[in-house]
Coordinates of C-alpha atoms and ligand atoms in Angstrom, one line a residue:
M43 CA 183.5 109.9 11.7
A44 CA 184.9 109.6 15.2
R45 CA 187.2 112.2 16.6
V46 CA 190.4 110.3 15.7
S47 CA 193.3 110.3 13.4
R48 CA 193.2 113.8 12.0
I49 CA 196.8 114.4 11.4
V50 CA 196.9 117.4 9.2
G51 CA 200.1 118.3 7.5
A52 CA 199.0 121.8 6.5
S53 CA 201.5 124.2 4.9
V54 CA 199.7 127.1 6.5
L55 CA 202.6 129.4 6.8
A56 CA 202.5 130.0 3.0
G57 CA 198.7 130.4 2.8
V58 CA 198.1 133.9 4.2
W59 CA 195.0 135.6 2.8
T60 CA 192.7 138.4 3.9
A61 CA 189.1 137.5 4.6
G62 CA 187.8 140.9 3.4
T63 CA 184.2 141.7 3.9
T64 CA 181.6 138.9 4.0
T65 CA 178.6 141.3 4.2
G66 CA 175.8 139.9 2.2
Q67 CA 177.8 136.7 1.6
S68 CA 177.5 133.4 3.4
C69 CA 179.9 132.9 6.3
P70 CA 183.0 130.7 5.6
D71 CA 183.1 127.2 7.2
Y72 CA 185.4 127.6 10.2
S73 CA 187.0 124.2 9.6
T74 CA 188.4 125.7 6.4
Y75 CA 188.8 129.2 7.7
S76 CA 190.9 128.1 10.7
M77 CA 193.5 126.3 8.4
M78 CA 194.9 129.6 7.1
A79 CA 196.3 132.6 9.0
H80 CA 194.2 135.7 8.3
E81 CA 195.4 139.3 8.2
P82 CA 196.2 141.5 10.0
L83 CA 199.1 139.3 11.4
S84 CA 200.3 140.0 14.9
N85 CA 203.1 142.5 15.4
G86 CA 205.6 140.0 16.8
S87 CA 208.1 137.4 15.4
Y88 CA 205.5 134.7 15.3
H89 CA 203.2 136.7 12.9
L90 CA 200.0 135.0 14.2
G91 CA 196.9 135.3 12.1
Y92 CA 193.7 137.1 13.2
M93 CA 191.4 134.1 13.5
R94 CA 188.1 135.5 14.8
P95 CA 185.3 135.3 12.2
D96 CA 183.8 138.5 11.0
P97 CA 181.4 139.9 13.6
Q98 CA 178.3 139.0 11.5
C99 CA 179.5 135.4 11.4
R100 CA 180.0 134.9 15.1
T101 CA 177.6 132.5 16.8
F102 CA 177.0 134.4 20.0
N103 CA 177.9 137.9 21.2
L104 CA 178.7 138.9 24.8
T105 CA 179.6 142.4 25.6
D106 CA 181.5 141.2 28.7
V107 CA 183.7 139.0 26.6
E108 CA 184.4 141.8 24.1
S109 CA 185.3 144.2 26.9
T110 CA 187.6 141.6 28.5
I111 CA 189.4 141.1 25.2
T112 CA 189.8 144.9 24.9
S113 CA 191.0 145.4 28.5
M114 CA 193.5 142.6 28.4
A115 CA 195.4 144.6 25.8
S116 CA 196.9 146.6 28.6
S117 CA 197.6 143.5 30.7
I118 CA 199.4 141.4 28.1
S119 CA 202.5 143.1 26.7
D120 CA 203.7 140.6 24.2
P121 CA 201.9 141.2 20.9
D122 CA 201.8 137.5 19.9
L123 CA 200.7 136.3 23.3
Y124 CA 197.9 138.9 23.2
R125 CA 196.9 137.8 19.7
L126 CA 196.7 134.2 20.8
F127 CA 194.4 135.3 23.7
V128 CA 192.2 137.4 21.3
N129 CA 191.7 134.4 19.0
A130 CA 191.4 131.7 21.5
F131 CA 189.3 133.1 24.4
P132 CA 186.1 133.8 22.4
N133 CA 186.3 130.7 20.2
T134 CA 183.3 128.9 21.6
L135 CA 181.1 132.0 21.4
D136 CA 182.5 132.9 18.0
T137 CA 182.1 129.5 16.4
A138 CA 180.5 126.8 18.4
I139 CA 177.1 128.0 19.7
R140 CA 175.4 126.1 16.9
W141 CA 171.8 126.7 18.1
K142 CA 170.1 128.4 21.0
G143 CA 166.3 128.1 21.6
V144 CA 163.7 126.7 23.8
A145 CA 162.1 123.3 24.3
A146 CA 159.1 122.4 22.1
D147 CA 157.0 121.5 25.1
N148 CA 158.1 124.3 27.4
A149 CA 159.0 127.8 26.2
D150 CA 160.7 128.6 29.5
E151 CA 163.1 125.7 29.1
E152 CA 166.2 127.2 27.4
L153 CA 168.4 124.9 25.3
T154 CA 171.9 125.5 24.0
F155 CA 173.5 123.2 21.4
V156 CA 177.3 123.7 21.7
I157 CA 179.4 121.8 19.2
T158 CA 182.9 120.7 19.9
G159 CA 184.2 122.5 16.9
D160 CA 185.0 120.5 13.8
I161 CA 182.2 118.0 14.4
D162 CA 178.5 119.0 14.5
A163 CA 177.9 117.1 17.8
M164 CA 177.8 118.1 21.5
W165 CA 180.1 116.3 23.9
L166 CA 179.0 116.4 27.5
R167 CA 182.6 117.0 28.6
D168 CA 183.6 119.5 26.0
S169 CA 180.4 121.6 26.3
A170 CA 180.8 121.8 30.2
N171 CA 184.3 122.9 29.8
Q172 CA 183.6 125.3 26.8
M173 CA 181.2 127.0 29.2
Q174 CA 183.7 127.0 32.0
S175 CA 186.1 129.2 30.1
Y176 CA 183.7 132.0 30.6
R177 CA 182.9 131.2 34.3
S178 CA 184.7 134.2 35.6
L179 CA 182.3 136.5 33.8
L180 CA 179.1 134.6 34.8
K181 CA 176.5 136.4 36.9
A182 CA 172.8 135.9 37.5
S183 CA 170.6 137.1 34.7
S184 CA 167.2 136.1 33.3
D185 CA 168.1 137.8 29.9
S186 CA 168.1 135.3 27.1
N187 CA 171.1 137.0 25.6
S188 CA 173.2 136.5 28.7
L189 CA 175.9 134.1 29.6
A190 CA 173.6 132.8 32.4
S191 CA 171.0 131.8 29.7
L192 CA 173.7 130.1 27.7
Y193 CA 174.7 128.0 30.7
R194 CA 171.1 127.2 31.5
G195 CA 170.6 126.0 28.0
V196 CA 173.6 123.7 28.2
I197 CA 172.5 122.3 31.5
N198 CA 168.9 121.7 30.3
L199 CA 170.1 120.0 27.1
Q200 CA 172.6 117.9 28.9
A201 CA 169.8 116.8 31.3
R202 CA 167.7 115.8 28.3
Y203 CA 170.7 113.8 26.9
L204 CA 171.3 112.1 30.2
L205 CA 167.7 111.1 30.5
E206 CA 167.8 109.6 27.0
S207 CA 171.2 107.8 27.0
P208 CA 173.2 108.2 30.2
Y209 CA 176.0 105.9 29.0
C210 CA 176.7 108.0 26.0
N211 CA 179.3 110.8 25.6
S212 CA 178.3 112.8 22.5
F213 CA 175.0 113.8 21.2
Q214 CA 173.0 115.0 18.2
P215 CA 171.3 118.4 17.7
P216 CA 167.9 118.7 19.6
V217 CA 164.9 118.2 17.2
E218 CA 163.8 121.8 17.9
S219 CA 166.9 123.1 16.1
G220 CA 166.0 121.6 12.8
I221 CA 169.6 120.7 12.3
E222 CA 170.2 117.4 10.7
P223 CA 171.9 114.7 12.9
A224 CA 175.6 114.3 12.0
T225 CA 176.8 111.0 10.5
N226 CA 179.3 109.1 12.6
G227 CA 180.8 106.6 10.2
A228 CA 182.8 104.8 12.9
A229 CA 179.7 104.3 15.0
T230 CA 177.8 102.4 12.4
D231 CA 179.6 99.2 13.5
D232 CA 179.0 99.7 17.2
T233 CA 177.4 96.9 19.3
V234 CA 176.5 98.5 22.5
T235 CA 174.4 97.7 25.5
P236 CA 172.2 99.5 26.4
P237 CA 171.4 100.2 22.7
Y238 CA 171.1 103.8 21.6
D239 CA 169.2 105.9 18.9
S240 CA 171.7 107.4 16.5
S241 CA 169.3 110.2 15.6
K242 CA 169.9 111.4 19.2
V243 CA 173.3 110.1 20.1
F244 CA 176.4 110.8 18.0
E245 CA 178.6 108.3 19.9
C246 CA 178.0 106.1 22.9
K247 CA 181.2 105.6 24.8
Y248 CA 180.6 105.3 28.5
E249 CA 183.0 107.7 30.3
L250 CA 182.6 108.5 34.0
D251 CA 184.0 112.0 33.4
S252 CA 181.1 112.8 31.0
L253 CA 178.7 112.2 33.9
A254 CA 181.0 114.4 36.1
A255 CA 180.8 117.1 33.4
F256 CA 177.1 117.5 34.0
L257 CA 177.8 118.0 37.7
E258 CA 180.6 120.4 36.8
V259 CA 178.6 122.7 34.6
S260 CA 175.7 122.6 37.2
A261 CA 178.1 123.5 40.1
D262 CA 179.8 126.2 38.0
Y263 CA 176.4 127.9 37.3
Y264 CA 175.2 127.6 40.8
T265 CA 178.4 128.9 42.4
A266 CA 178.5 131.9 40.2
T267 CA 174.8 132.9 40.2
G268 CA 173.4 131.4 43.5
D269 CA 170.3 130.5 41.3
A270 CA 169.2 127.3 43.0
A271 CA 165.6 127.7 41.9
F272 CA 166.6 127.0 38.3
F273 CA 167.5 123.4 39.3
G274 CA 164.1 122.7 40.6
K275 CA 162.3 123.8 37.4
F276 CA 162.9 121.4 34.6
N277 CA 164.4 117.9 34.4
W278 CA 167.6 118.5 36.3
I279 CA 166.7 116.4 39.4
S280 CA 165.7 113.4 37.3
A281 CA 168.8 113.7 35.2
L282 CA 170.9 113.9 38.3
Q283 CA 169.2 110.7 39.6
N284 CA 170.0 109.0 36.3
V285 CA 173.6 110.1 36.6
L286 CA 173.8 108.6 40.1
Q287 CA 172.0 105.4 39.1
T288 CA 174.4 105.0 36.0
A289 CA 177.5 105.7 38.0
T290 CA 176.6 103.3 40.9
S291 CA 175.6 100.6 38.4
M292 CA 179.1 100.8 37.0
M293 CA 180.5 99.8 40.4
T294 CA 179.5 96.2 39.3
P295 CA 182.7 94.0 39.4
T296 CA 183.4 91.4 36.8
Y297 CA 182.9 88.3 39.0
G298 CA 180.3 87.4 41.6
N299 CA 181.1 85.7 44.9
N300 CA 180.9 82.2 43.5
G301 CA 182.9 83.0 40.4
T302 CA 180.1 83.7 38.0
V303 CA 180.7 86.4 35.4
L304 CA 178.3 89.2 36.2
T305 CA 176.3 91.0 33.6
S306 CA 177.9 94.4 33.0
P307 CA 175.3 97.2 32.6
Y308 CA 177.4 98.5 29.7
T309 CA 179.3 96.8 26.9
F310 CA 180.8 98.2 23.7
T311 CA 182.5 96.8 20.6
R312 CA 183.3 98.4 17.3
L313 CA 184.9 97.1 14.1
T314 CA 188.1 99.0 14.0
T315 CA 191.9 98.7 13.5
R316 CA 192.5 100.9 16.6
S317 CA 192.7 99.0 19.8
T318 CA 191.7 102.1 21.7
E319 CA 188.4 102.3 19.8
T320 CA 186.9 99.1 21.3
L321 CA 186.8 97.1 24.5
A322 CA 188.6 93.9 25.4
N323 CA 186.7 90.7 26.4
N324 CA 183.9 91.1 23.9
G325 CA 183.0 94.5 25.1
L326 CA 183.3 94.0 28.9
G327 CA 186.7 95.7 29.2
S328 CA 189.5 94.3 31.4
P329 CA 188.3 92.6 34.6
V330 CA 187.6 94.6 37.7
A331 CA 187.8 93.4 41.3
A332 CA 184.8 93.6 43.7
N333 CA 184.4 96.0 46.6
T334 CA 186.9 98.7 45.7
G335 CA 184.3 101.5 46.1
L336 CA 185.5 102.9 42.8
I337 CA 183.4 103.5 39.7
R338 CA 184.4 101.9 36.3
S339 CA 185.0 103.9 33.2
A340 CA 185.0 102.2 29.8
F341 CA 186.6 105.1 28.0
R342 CA 188.9 107.9 28.9
P343 CA 188.4 111.7 28.4
S344 CA 190.3 111.2 25.1
D345 CA 187.5 108.9 24.0
D346 CA 190.1 106.1 24.0
S347 CA 189.3 102.9 25.9
T348 CA 190.7 102.4 29.4
L349 CA 193.3 99.7 29.8
L350 CA 192.1 99.1 33.4
Q351 CA 188.6 100.4 34.1
L352 CA 189.1 102.0 37.5
F353 CA 190.2 105.3 36.0
I354 CA 191.4 107.4 38.9
P355 CA 191.1 111.0 37.4
A356 CA 187.4 110.6 36.6
N357 CA 186.7 109.1 40.1
M358 CA 188.5 112.2 41.5
M359 CA 186.5 114.5 39.4
F360 CA 183.2 112.8 40.0
S361 CA 183.8 112.8 43.8
H362 CA 184.7 116.5 43.8
Y363 CA 181.7 117.7 41.7
L364 CA 179.3 115.4 43.5
E365 CA 180.2 117.3 46.7
Q366 CA 179.7 120.6 44.9
T367 CA 176.4 119.6 43.3
A368 CA 175.1 118.2 46.6
K369 CA 175.1 121.9 47.8
I370 CA 172.4 122.6 45.2
V371 CA 170.3 119.7 46.3
D372 CA 170.8 120.8 50.0
K373 CA 169.6 124.3 49.0
L374 CA 166.5 122.9 47.2
G375 CA 165.6 121.4 50.5
S376 CA 162.2 119.7 50.6
S377 CA 161.6 120.2 46.9
A378 CA 164.4 117.7 46.2
P379 CA 163.8 114.0 46.8
K380 CA 164.4 112.9 50.4
G381 CA 167.9 111.5 50.9
L382 CA 169.3 112.6 47.6
G383 CA 171.7 115.1 49.1
S384 CA 173.0 112.7 51.7
Q385 CA 173.4 110.0 49.1
M386 CA 175.6 112.4 47.1
H387 CA 177.7 113.6 50.1
G388 CA 178.1 109.9 51.1
L389 CA 179.3 108.8 47.6
A390 CA 181.6 111.7 47.3
A391 CA 183.3 110.8 50.6
S392 CA 183.4 107.1 49.9
L393 CA 185.0 107.7 46.5
R394 CA 187.6 109.8 48.1
T395 CA 188.4 107.1 50.6
A396 CA 188.5 104.5 47.8
I397 CA 190.9 106.6 45.7
L398 CA 193.3 107.0 48.7
K399 CA 193.0 103.2 49.3
H400 CA 193.3 101.8 45.8
G401 CA 194.5 104.6 43.6
I402 CA 197.9 105.3 45.2
V403 CA 200.7 103.1 44.0
T404 CA 204.5 103.1 44.1
D405 CA 206.4 104.6 41.2
P406 CA 209.3 102.2 40.8
N407 CA 211.4 104.9 39.0
A408 CA 211.3 107.3 41.9
G409 CA 214.5 106.5 43.7
I410 CA 215.5 103.4 45.7
I411 CA 212.5 103.3 48.0
G412 CA 210.0 104.4 45.4
A413 CA 207.5 107.2 45.9
P414 CA 203.7 107.0 46.3
V415 CA 201.9 108.4 43.3
Y416 CA 198.3 108.5 42.1
A417 CA 197.9 105.8 39.5
Y418 CA 196.2 106.6 36.2
E419 CA 194.2 103.4 36.2
V420 CA 193.9 100.4 38.5
D421 CA 191.8 97.2 38.5
G422 CA 191.5 96.4 42.2
F423 CA 193.4 93.1 41.6
G424 CA 196.8 94.8 42.1
S425 CA 197.6 96.0 38.6
S426 CA 198.0 99.6 37.8
I427 CA 198.9 102.0 35.0
I428 CA 201.4 104.8 35.7
M429 CA 201.0 107.4 33.0
D430 CA 199.1 110.6 32.3
D431 CA 197.1 111.6 29.2
A432 CA 196.6 115.3 28.3
N433 CA 192.8 115.3 28.4
I434 CA 191.1 116.7 31.5
P435 CA 190.4 115.0 33.8
S436 CA 194.1 113.9 34.0
L437 CA 196.2 113.4 37.1
L438 CA 198.1 116.6 36.3
S439 CA 194.8 118.5 36.4
A440 CA 193.6 117.1 39.8
P441 CA 194.2 120.4 41.6
F442 CA 192.7 122.4 38.7
F443 CA 189.3 120.6 39.0
G444 CA 189.4 120.8 42.7
F445 CA 190.1 117.3 44.0
T446 CA 193.4 118.1 45.7
S447 CA 195.9 121.0 46.1
I448 CA 199.3 121.5 44.5
S449 CA 200.9 121.1 47.9
D450 CA 199.4 117.5 48.3
P451 CA 202.7 115.4 48.7
I452 CA 201.2 112.6 46.6
Y453 CA 200.2 115.0 43.9
K454 CA 203.8 116.5 43.9
N455 CA 205.3 113.0 43.4
T456 CA 202.7 112.3 40.7
R457 CA 203.5 115.5 39.0
A458 CA 207.2 114.7 39.0
A459 CA 206.4 111.3 37.5
I460 CA 204.0 112.7 34.8
L461 CA 206.3 115.6 33.8
S462 CA 209.1 113.3 32.8
D463 CA 211.3 116.3 32.0
T464 CA 211.7 116.9 35.7
P465 CA 215.1 115.5 36.7
R466 CA 215.1 113.4 39.8
P467 CA 218.4 112.3 41.4
G468 CA 219.6 108.9 40.3
L469 CA 217.0 108.4 37.7
N470 CA 216.6 108.1 34.0
Q471 CA 214.7 111.3 33.8
Y472 CA 212.5 110.2 30.9
N473 CA 211.2 107.1 32.7
S474 CA 207.9 107.6 34.4
N475 CA 205.2 108.8 31.9
P476 CA 205.3 106.8 28.6
Y477 CA 203.2 109.6 27.1
F478 CA 205.5 112.5 27.8
M479 CA 206.7 113.8 24.4
H480 CA 210.0 115.6 23.8
G481 CA 211.2 117.8 20.9
P482 CA 212.4 121.2 19.8
V483 CA 208.8 122.5 19.2
I484 CA 207.1 121.4 22.4
N485 CA 207.7 119.2 25.4
G486 CA 204.5 118.0 27.0
V487 CA 202.0 115.3 27.8
G488 CA 200.4 113.6 24.8
G489 CA 198.4 110.4 24.8
P490 CA 197.4 107.4 22.7
H491 CA 194.6 109.3 20.9
Q492 CA 197.1 110.9 18.5
G493 CA 200.0 108.7 19.5
P494 CA 203.7 109.1 20.2
G495 CA 205.4 112.2 18.9
Y496 CA 202.4 114.5 19.4
A497 CA 202.3 116.6 22.5
W498 CA 199.0 118.3 23.5
P499 CA 199.0 122.1 24.2
M500 CA 196.1 121.4 26.6
A501 CA 198.5 119.7 29.0
S502 CA 200.9 122.7 28.8
I503 CA 198.0 124.9 29.7
V504 CA 197.1 122.6 32.6
R505 CA 200.7 122.7 33.7
I506 CA 200.5 126.5 34.0
L507 CA 197.1 126.3 35.8
T508 CA 198.6 124.0 38.4
S509 CA 202.0 125.7 38.9
D510 CA 203.2 128.4 41.2
D511 CA 206.7 128.4 39.7
D512 CA 207.3 131.5 37.5
D513 CA 210.1 129.9 35.4
E514 CA 207.9 126.9 34.6
I515 CA 204.9 129.1 33.7
V516 CA 207.1 131.4 31.5
S517 CA 208.5 128.3 29.7
E518 CA 205.1 126.9 29.0
L519 CA 203.8 130.2 27.8
Q520 CA 206.8 130.5 25.5
T521 CA 206.0 127.0 24.1
L522 CA 202.3 127.7 23.6
V523 CA 202.9 131.0 21.7
S524 CA 205.6 129.6 19.5
S525 CA 203.9 126.3 18.5
T526 CA 200.8 127.2 16.6
A527 CA 202.3 127.1 13.1
G528 CA 201.4 130.8 12.7
L529 CA 197.7 130.1 13.0
G530 CA 197.3 131.6 16.4
L531 CA 194.9 128.9 17.7
I532 CA 195.3 126.1 20.2
H533 CA 195.5 122.8 18.4
E534 CA 194.6 119.4 19.8
S535 CA 198.2 118.1 19.4
V536 CA 201.4 119.2 17.8
N537 CA 204.2 117.2 16.4
T538 CA 207.1 117.8 18.7
F539 CA 209.6 118.2 15.8
D540 CA 207.4 119.9 13.2
Q541 CA 204.7 122.4 14.2
T542 CA 203.1 122.4 10.8
K543 CA 202.0 118.9 11.7
W544 CA 199.1 119.4 14.1
T545 CA 195.7 117.9 14.7
R546 CA 192.3 119.6 14.9
Q547 CA 192.3 123.1 13.5
W548 CA 189.0 123.8 15.3
F549 CA 189.0 122.5 18.9
S550 CA 187.0 125.1 20.9
W551 CA 187.5 123.6 24.4
A552 CA 191.3 123.9 24.2
N553 CA 191.1 127.5 23.0
G554 CA 188.7 128.4 25.7
L555 CA 191.0 126.8 28.3
F556 CA 193.9 128.9 27.1
G557 CA 191.8 132.0 27.6
Q558 CA 190.7 130.8 31.1
M559 CA 194.4 130.2 32.0
I560 CA 195.4 133.7 30.8
L561 CA 192.6 135.3 33.0
D562 CA 193.8 133.1 35.9
L563 CA 197.4 134.4 35.4
K564 CA 196.1 138.0 35.4
E565 CA 194.8 137.4 38.9
R566 CA 197.7 135.2 40.2
K567 CA 200.8 136.3 38.2
P568 CA 200.1 139.6 36.4
A569 CA 203.9 140.4 36.1
L570 CA 204.3 137.3 33.9
L571 CA 201.8 138.7 31.4
K572 CA 203.9 141.9 31.3
R573 CA 207.0 140.3 30.0
G574 CA 208.0 139.5 26.4
Y575 CA 207.7 136.1 24.8
Q576 CA 209.7 136.8 21.6
P577 CA 212.3 134.2 20.7
Ligands
NAG799 C1 205.3 146.6 16.6 O1 204.8 147.9 16.0 C2 205.5 149.0 16.5 C3 205.0 150.3 15.9 O2 203.6 150.2 15.7 C4 207.0 148.9 16.4 O3 207.6 150.0 17.0 C5 207.5 147.6 16.9 O4 208.9 147.5 16.6 C6 206.8 146.5 16.4 N1 207.2 145.3 17.1 C7 207.6 144.2 16.5 C8 208.0 143.0 17.3 O5 207.5 144.0 15.3
NAG800 C1 176.8 139.5 16.7 O1 176.9 140.9 16.4 C2 177.1 141.2 15.0 C3 177.3 142.7 14.9 O2 178.4 143.1 15.6 C4 175.9 140.8 14.2 O3 176.1 141.0 12.9 C5 175.6 139.3 14.5 O4 174.5 138.9 13.9 C6 175.6 139.0 16.0 N1 175.4 137.6 16.2 C7 174.4 137.0 16.8 C8 174.4 135.5 16.9 O5 173.6 137.7 17.3
NAG801 C1 176.2 82.4 41.8 O1 175.8 83.7 42.3 C2 174.8 84.3 41.5 C3 174.6 85.7 42.0 O2 175.7 86.3 42.5 C4 173.6 83.6 41.4 O3 172.6 84.2 40.6 C5 173.8 82.2 41.0 O4 172.7 81.4 41.1 C6 174.9 81.5 41.8 N1 175.3 80.2 41.2 C7 175.5 79.2 41.9 C8 175.9 77.9 41.1 O5 175.5 79.2 43.1

């Protein structure tokens, strides 16, 4: 079962029930639990359910998270907005820490198996971001019940995964957990080079941003704790070398100098009726030119295939986090392999140069002379895709993950193109992003993963995280609080005309990101949390 096509037409508004006590009873399956609004409902017009599992059913407890939830009651005035925060922020801790333990061969090596939500598998991208939602609370600690320990466990397990199958994106429970590997019905038809072991890998889509996610979670841990020594202890350095080796191998172009078709380090085909679930050209993907300095990505962060493989947002993200992670290697000094740090600084810089050289194109809709924008994908031969997709890394999120700033003029043009609701003089205002969705429920960026008509709340959250405009932020908050179909959780996508049609009732990353955004607003724009969001 791949993470696709889960359009759920749930008539949740009618299905309110009270959980009652589950003491002595087994805990409900959160996939089912999250499809109904539970009492007490929030004291606002949207009557949002209370969606946290009972305390004894939560998968990890952190006092700092509980005290943040309590203290935010006085920072958020609107009862529905506060309820959404209460439900969403702790979602990964409440529901997705499927197992935490230590490695069989080393009792000091912590391991954390974090599921994406509704599938019992750990995505590199999701788990890095699920952890990031708590980054503002992270501090150094050796306690095994701490957030720092949770982070170390994620980093160690990701390192193990990347040493096993660096081209893959989603993984099975570690053997130490005793949890049965999940069945991926879609993957049974996969023909992939290099091959993978399905008892260890849930899905093997090569995505550059999955490699970047390992750098992200590592940099986040180091920046908050200053604990460089941890990175020298287990398999982090070898995993990092594997990441670099994998990424640079994927700079291989399609053709050699004399026209021969070069062997691609990675190929993927699947028997499917969805074109985004397989690669063109018998698993090679669309041709890529030589010497661009960019790294290919076979799939996007939506797990959909790229149309053109030089996927700019992941190159941006990889460049940024390489630079951040190189600081750890610098700090390790002589205990890190010689030249590793300078290789990372060098690649980070050359990727940035390559993005500026090949990743900026002219948006033909932006006035008579056109405007330079970041392309979503290019091939180095001259073709480009102008669009954005909701999943991070997206173009919209480039300042959020640190590649650029919101005052970058190219980013500003790009943002105007992506957010096709931004009127620009002389234009058909709906022209530039084919995946911008409109409707009475929500206006926002969607993507081919759930298709036209479905906007992704994640993109509305990113829009807030990358905006300094109070009106824009208020409008997006209003959209988010009013489009959960009364469930009080952040869904993957929402039908722009009917909010009872949404996808993924249990998507922990998007919930955590909502919490992260609210905490960011508390720092940047506290007054906006003090206003009402009632209709
Ligand atoms: C919320 O509850 C208080 C009393 O507890 C009440 O005064 C207020 O009107 C309620 N607000 C809404 C929006 O229902
Ligand atoms: C979290 O705390 C509750 C009590 O408030 C307890 O019942 C539960 O077992 C704890 N969960 C974990 C994973 O420790
Ligand atoms: C073409 O180049 C490849 C390597 O780039 C080489 O292996 C092959 O022998 C060359 N073929 C011819 C006919 O020159």
